[in-house]
PDB file of C-alpha atoms in Angstrom:
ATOM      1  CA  UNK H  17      -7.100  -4.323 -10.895  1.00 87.00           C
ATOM      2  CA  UNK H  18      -3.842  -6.031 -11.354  1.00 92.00           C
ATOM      3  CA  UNK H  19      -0.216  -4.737  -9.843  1.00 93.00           C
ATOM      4  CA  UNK H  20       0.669  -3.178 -13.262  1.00 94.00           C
ATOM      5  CA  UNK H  21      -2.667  -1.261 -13.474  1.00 93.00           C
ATOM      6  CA  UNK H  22      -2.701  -0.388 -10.054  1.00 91.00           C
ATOM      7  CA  UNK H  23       1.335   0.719 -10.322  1.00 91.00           C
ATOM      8  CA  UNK H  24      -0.508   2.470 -13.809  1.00 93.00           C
ATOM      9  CA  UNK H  25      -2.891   4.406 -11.697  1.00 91.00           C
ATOM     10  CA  UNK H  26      -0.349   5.780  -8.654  1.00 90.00           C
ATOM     11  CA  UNK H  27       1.972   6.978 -11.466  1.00 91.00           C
ATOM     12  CA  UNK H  28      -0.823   8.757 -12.972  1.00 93.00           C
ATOM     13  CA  UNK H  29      -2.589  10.305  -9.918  1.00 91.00           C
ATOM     14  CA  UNK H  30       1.266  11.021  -7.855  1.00 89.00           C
ATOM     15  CA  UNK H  31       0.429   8.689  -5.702  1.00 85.00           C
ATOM     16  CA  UNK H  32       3.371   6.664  -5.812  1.00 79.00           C
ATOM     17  CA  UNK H  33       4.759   8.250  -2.544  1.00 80.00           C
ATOM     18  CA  UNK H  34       1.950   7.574  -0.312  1.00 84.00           C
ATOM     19  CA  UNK H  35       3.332   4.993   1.259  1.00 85.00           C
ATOM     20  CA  UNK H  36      -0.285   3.212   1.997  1.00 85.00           C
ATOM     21  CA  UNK H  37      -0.766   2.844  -1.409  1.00 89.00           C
ATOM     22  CA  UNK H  38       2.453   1.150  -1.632  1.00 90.00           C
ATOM     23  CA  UNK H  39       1.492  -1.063   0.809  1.00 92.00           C
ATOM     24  CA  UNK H  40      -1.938  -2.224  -1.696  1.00 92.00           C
ATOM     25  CA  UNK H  41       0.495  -2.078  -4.586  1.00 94.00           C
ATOM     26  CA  UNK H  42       2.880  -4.766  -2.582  1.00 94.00           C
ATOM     27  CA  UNK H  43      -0.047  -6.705  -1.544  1.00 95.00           C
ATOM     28  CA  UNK H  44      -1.397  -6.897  -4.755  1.00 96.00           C
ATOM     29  CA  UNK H  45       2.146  -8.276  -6.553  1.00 96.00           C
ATOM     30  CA  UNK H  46       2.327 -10.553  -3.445  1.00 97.00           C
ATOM     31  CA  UNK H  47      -1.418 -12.397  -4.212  1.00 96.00           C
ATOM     32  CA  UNK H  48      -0.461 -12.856  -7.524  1.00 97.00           C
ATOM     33  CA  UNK H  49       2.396 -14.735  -7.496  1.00 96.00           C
ATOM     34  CA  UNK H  50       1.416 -16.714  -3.878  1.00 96.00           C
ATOM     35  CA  UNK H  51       0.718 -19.661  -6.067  1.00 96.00           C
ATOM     36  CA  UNK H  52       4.651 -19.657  -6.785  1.00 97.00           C
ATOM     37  CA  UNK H  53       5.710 -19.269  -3.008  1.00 97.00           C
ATOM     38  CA  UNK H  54       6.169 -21.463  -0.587  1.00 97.00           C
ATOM     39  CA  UNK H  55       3.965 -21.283   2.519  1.00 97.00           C
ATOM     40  CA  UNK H  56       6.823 -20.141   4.141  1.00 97.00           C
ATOM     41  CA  UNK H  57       7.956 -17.579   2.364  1.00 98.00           C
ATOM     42  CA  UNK H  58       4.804 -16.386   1.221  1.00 97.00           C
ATOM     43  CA  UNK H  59       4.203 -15.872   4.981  1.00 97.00           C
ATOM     44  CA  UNK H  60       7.437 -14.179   5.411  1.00 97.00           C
ATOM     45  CA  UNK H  61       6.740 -11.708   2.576  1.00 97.00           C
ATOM     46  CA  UNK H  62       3.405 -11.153   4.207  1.00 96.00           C
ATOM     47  CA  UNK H  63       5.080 -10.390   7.481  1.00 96.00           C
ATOM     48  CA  UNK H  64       7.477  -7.733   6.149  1.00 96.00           C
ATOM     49  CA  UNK H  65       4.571  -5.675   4.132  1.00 94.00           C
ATOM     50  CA  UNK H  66       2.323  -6.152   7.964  1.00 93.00           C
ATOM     51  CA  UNK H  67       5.448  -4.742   9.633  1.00 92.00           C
ATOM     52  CA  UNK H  68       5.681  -1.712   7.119  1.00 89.00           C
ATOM     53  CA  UNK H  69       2.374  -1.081   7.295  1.00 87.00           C
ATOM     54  CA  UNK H  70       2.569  -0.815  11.147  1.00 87.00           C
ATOM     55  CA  UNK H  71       6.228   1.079  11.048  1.00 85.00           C
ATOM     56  CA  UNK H  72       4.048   3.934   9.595  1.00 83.00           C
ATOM     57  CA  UNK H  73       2.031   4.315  12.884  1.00 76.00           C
ATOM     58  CA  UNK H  74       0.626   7.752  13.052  1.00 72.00           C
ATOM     59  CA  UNK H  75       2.769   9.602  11.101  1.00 68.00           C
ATOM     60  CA  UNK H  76      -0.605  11.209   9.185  1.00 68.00           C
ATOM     61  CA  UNK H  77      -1.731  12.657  12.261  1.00 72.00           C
ATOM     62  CA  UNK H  78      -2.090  16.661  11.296  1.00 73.00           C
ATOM     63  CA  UNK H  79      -2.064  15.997   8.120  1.00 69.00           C
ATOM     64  CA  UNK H  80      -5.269  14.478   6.795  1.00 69.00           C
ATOM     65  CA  UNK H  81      -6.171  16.879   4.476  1.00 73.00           C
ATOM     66  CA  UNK H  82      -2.679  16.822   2.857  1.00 70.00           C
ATOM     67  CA  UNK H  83      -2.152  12.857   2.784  1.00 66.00           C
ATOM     68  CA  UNK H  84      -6.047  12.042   2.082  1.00 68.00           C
ATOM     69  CA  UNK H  85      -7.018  15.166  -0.282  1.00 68.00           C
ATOM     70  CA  UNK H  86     -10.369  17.385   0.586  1.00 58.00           C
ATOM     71  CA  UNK H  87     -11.500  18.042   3.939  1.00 51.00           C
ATOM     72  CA  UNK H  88     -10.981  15.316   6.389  1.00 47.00           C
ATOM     73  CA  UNK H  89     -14.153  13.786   7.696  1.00 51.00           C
ATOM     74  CA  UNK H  90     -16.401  15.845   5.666  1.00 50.00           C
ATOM     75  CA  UNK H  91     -16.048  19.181   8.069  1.00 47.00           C
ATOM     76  CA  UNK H  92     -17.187  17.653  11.095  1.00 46.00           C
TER      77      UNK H  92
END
């Protein structure tokens, strides 16, 4: 799946605001244009998208069933 289908799919399903899907969405557009980036600045990009993903920390905690959809690990 490429960024556009993948951008395609979030609009469809209103995902577009769960910010871990954003994350794929960025990683995605970043591998396919790495080929036009610098090391360096592929690495940079790669940096900001890690420290994103990390900024989110816990901030699904209580709310699995909301931000993942169904009962969280299958009613244990």
């Amino acid at each position: 799946m490429n960024s556009e289908e993948l951008a395609q799919y979030l609009e469809k399903t209103n995902s577009q605001f769960r910010p871990w899907l954003l994350v794929q969405l960025r990683l995605r557009k970043l591998q396919e244009i790495q080929d036009q980036l610098s090391a360096e600045e592929y690495e940079a990009r790669l940096a900001d998208i890690h420290q994103d993903l990390m900024n989110l920390g816990e901030w699904w905690v209580g709310q699995e069933d909301e931000a993942f959809g169904g009962s969280f690990l299958g009613g244990l």
